[in-house]
XYZ file of N, CA and C in Angstrom:
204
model
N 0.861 -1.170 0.000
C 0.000 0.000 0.000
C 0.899 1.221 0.000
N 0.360 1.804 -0.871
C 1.328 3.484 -0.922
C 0.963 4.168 0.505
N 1.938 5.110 0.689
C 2.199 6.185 2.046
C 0.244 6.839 1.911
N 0.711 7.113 0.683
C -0.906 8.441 0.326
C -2.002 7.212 0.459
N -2.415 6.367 0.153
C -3.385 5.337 0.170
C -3.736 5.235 2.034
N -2.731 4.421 2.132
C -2.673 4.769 4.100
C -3.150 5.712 4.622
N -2.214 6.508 4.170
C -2.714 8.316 4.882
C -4.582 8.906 4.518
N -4.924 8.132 3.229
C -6.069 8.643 3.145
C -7.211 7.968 4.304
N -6.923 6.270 4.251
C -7.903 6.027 5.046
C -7.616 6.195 5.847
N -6.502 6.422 7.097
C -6.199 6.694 8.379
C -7.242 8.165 8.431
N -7.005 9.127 7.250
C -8.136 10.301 7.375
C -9.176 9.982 7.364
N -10.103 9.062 6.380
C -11.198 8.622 6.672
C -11.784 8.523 7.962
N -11.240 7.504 8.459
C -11.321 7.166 10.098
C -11.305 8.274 10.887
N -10.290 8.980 10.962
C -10.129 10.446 11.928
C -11.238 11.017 11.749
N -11.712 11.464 10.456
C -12.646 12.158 9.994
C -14.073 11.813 10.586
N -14.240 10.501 10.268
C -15.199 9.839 10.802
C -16.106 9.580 12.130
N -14.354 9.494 12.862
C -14.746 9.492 14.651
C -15.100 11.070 15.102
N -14.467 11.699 14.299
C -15.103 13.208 14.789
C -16.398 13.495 14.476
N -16.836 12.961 13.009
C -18.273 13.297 12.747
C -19.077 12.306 13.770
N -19.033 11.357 14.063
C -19.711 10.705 14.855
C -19.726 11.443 16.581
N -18.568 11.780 17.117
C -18.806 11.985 18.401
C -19.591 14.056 18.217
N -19.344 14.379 17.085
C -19.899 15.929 17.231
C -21.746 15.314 17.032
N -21.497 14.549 16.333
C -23.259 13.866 15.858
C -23.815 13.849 17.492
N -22.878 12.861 18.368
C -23.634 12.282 19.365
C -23.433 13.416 19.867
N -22.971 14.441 20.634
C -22.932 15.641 21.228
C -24.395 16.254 20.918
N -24.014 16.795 19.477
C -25.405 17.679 19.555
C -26.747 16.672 19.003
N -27.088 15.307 19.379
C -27.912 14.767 19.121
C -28.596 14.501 17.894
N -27.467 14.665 17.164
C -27.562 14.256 15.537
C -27.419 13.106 14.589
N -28.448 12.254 14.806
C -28.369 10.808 14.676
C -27.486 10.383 13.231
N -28.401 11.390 12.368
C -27.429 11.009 11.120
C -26.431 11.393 10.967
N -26.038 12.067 11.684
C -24.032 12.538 11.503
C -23.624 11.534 12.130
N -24.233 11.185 13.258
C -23.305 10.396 13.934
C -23.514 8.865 13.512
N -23.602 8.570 12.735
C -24.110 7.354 11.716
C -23.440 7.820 10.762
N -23.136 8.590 9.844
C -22.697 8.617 8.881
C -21.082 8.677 8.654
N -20.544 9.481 10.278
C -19.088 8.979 11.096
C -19.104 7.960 11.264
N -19.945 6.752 11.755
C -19.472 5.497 11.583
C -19.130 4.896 10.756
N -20.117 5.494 9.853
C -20.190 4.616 8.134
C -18.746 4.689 7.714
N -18.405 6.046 7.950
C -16.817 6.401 7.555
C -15.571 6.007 7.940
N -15.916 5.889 9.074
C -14.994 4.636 10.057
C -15.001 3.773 9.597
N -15.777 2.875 9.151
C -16.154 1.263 9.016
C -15.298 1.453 7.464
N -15.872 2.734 6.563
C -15.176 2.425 5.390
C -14.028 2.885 5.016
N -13.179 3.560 5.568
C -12.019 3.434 5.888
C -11.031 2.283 6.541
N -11.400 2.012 7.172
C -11.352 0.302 7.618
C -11.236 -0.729 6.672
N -12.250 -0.625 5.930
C -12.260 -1.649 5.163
C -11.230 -1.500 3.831
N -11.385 -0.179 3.537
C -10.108 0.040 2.500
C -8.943 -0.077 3.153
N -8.934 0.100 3.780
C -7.225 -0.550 4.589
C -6.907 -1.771 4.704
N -8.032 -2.339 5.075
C -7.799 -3.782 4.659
C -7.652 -4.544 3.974
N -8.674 -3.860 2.296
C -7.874 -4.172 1.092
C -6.666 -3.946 0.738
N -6.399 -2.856 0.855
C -5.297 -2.878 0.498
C -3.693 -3.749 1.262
N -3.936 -3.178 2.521
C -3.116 -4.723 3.119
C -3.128 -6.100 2.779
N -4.320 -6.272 2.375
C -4.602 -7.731 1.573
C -3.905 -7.679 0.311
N -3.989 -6.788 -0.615
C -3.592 -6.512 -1.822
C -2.334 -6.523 -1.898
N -1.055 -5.664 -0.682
C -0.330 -6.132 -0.750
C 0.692 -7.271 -0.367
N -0.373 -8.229 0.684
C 0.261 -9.571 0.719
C 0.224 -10.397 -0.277
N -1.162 -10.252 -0.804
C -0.862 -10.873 -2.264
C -0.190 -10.892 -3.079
N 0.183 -9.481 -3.280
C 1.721 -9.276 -4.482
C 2.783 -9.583 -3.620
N 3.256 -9.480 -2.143
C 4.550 -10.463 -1.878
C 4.722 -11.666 -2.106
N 3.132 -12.156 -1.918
C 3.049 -13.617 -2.748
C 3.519 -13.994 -3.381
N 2.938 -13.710 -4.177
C 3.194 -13.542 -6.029
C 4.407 -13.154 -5.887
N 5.272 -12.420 -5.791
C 7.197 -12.336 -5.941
C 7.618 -13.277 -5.521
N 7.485 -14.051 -4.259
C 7.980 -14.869 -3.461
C 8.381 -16.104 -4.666
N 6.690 -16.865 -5.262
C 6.779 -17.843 -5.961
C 7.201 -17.301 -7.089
N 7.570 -16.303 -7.388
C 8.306 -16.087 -9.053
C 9.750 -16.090 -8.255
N 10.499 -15.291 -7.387
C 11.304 -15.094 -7.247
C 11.906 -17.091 -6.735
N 10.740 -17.601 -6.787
C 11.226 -19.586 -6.288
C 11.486 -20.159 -7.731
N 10.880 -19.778 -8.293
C 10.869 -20.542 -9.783
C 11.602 -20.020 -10.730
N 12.022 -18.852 -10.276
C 13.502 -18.171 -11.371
C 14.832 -18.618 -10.992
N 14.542 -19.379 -9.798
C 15.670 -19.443 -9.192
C 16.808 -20.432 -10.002
């Protein structure tokens, strides 16, 4: 995963937990739902992409076995 890819969803998330706790403050159900949503999907793009790049070490590993 690139630096900027990271950095975006780590913002997601930040972004997210703030809209959610200003939601719950001033009793704003859908902000503070829609900070979760943002949380959760930030999350989850991070996780693709961490997935994404174990897969391509994968993938080098067994090329870098079979060139050998």
């Amino acid at each position: 995963m690139s630096v900027f890819d990271k950095a975006k969803d780590k913002a997601e998330q930040a972004i997210g937990a703030a809209k959610e706790k200003l939601g719950e403050k001033t009793g704003n159900q859908d902000l503070a739902n829609s900070g979760r949503a943002d949380q959760t999907e930030g999350q989850v793009k991070e996780a693709g992409h961490d997935l994404r790049d174990r897969a391509e070490g994968g993938v080098q590993d067994l090329k870098d076995k079979f060139t050998k």
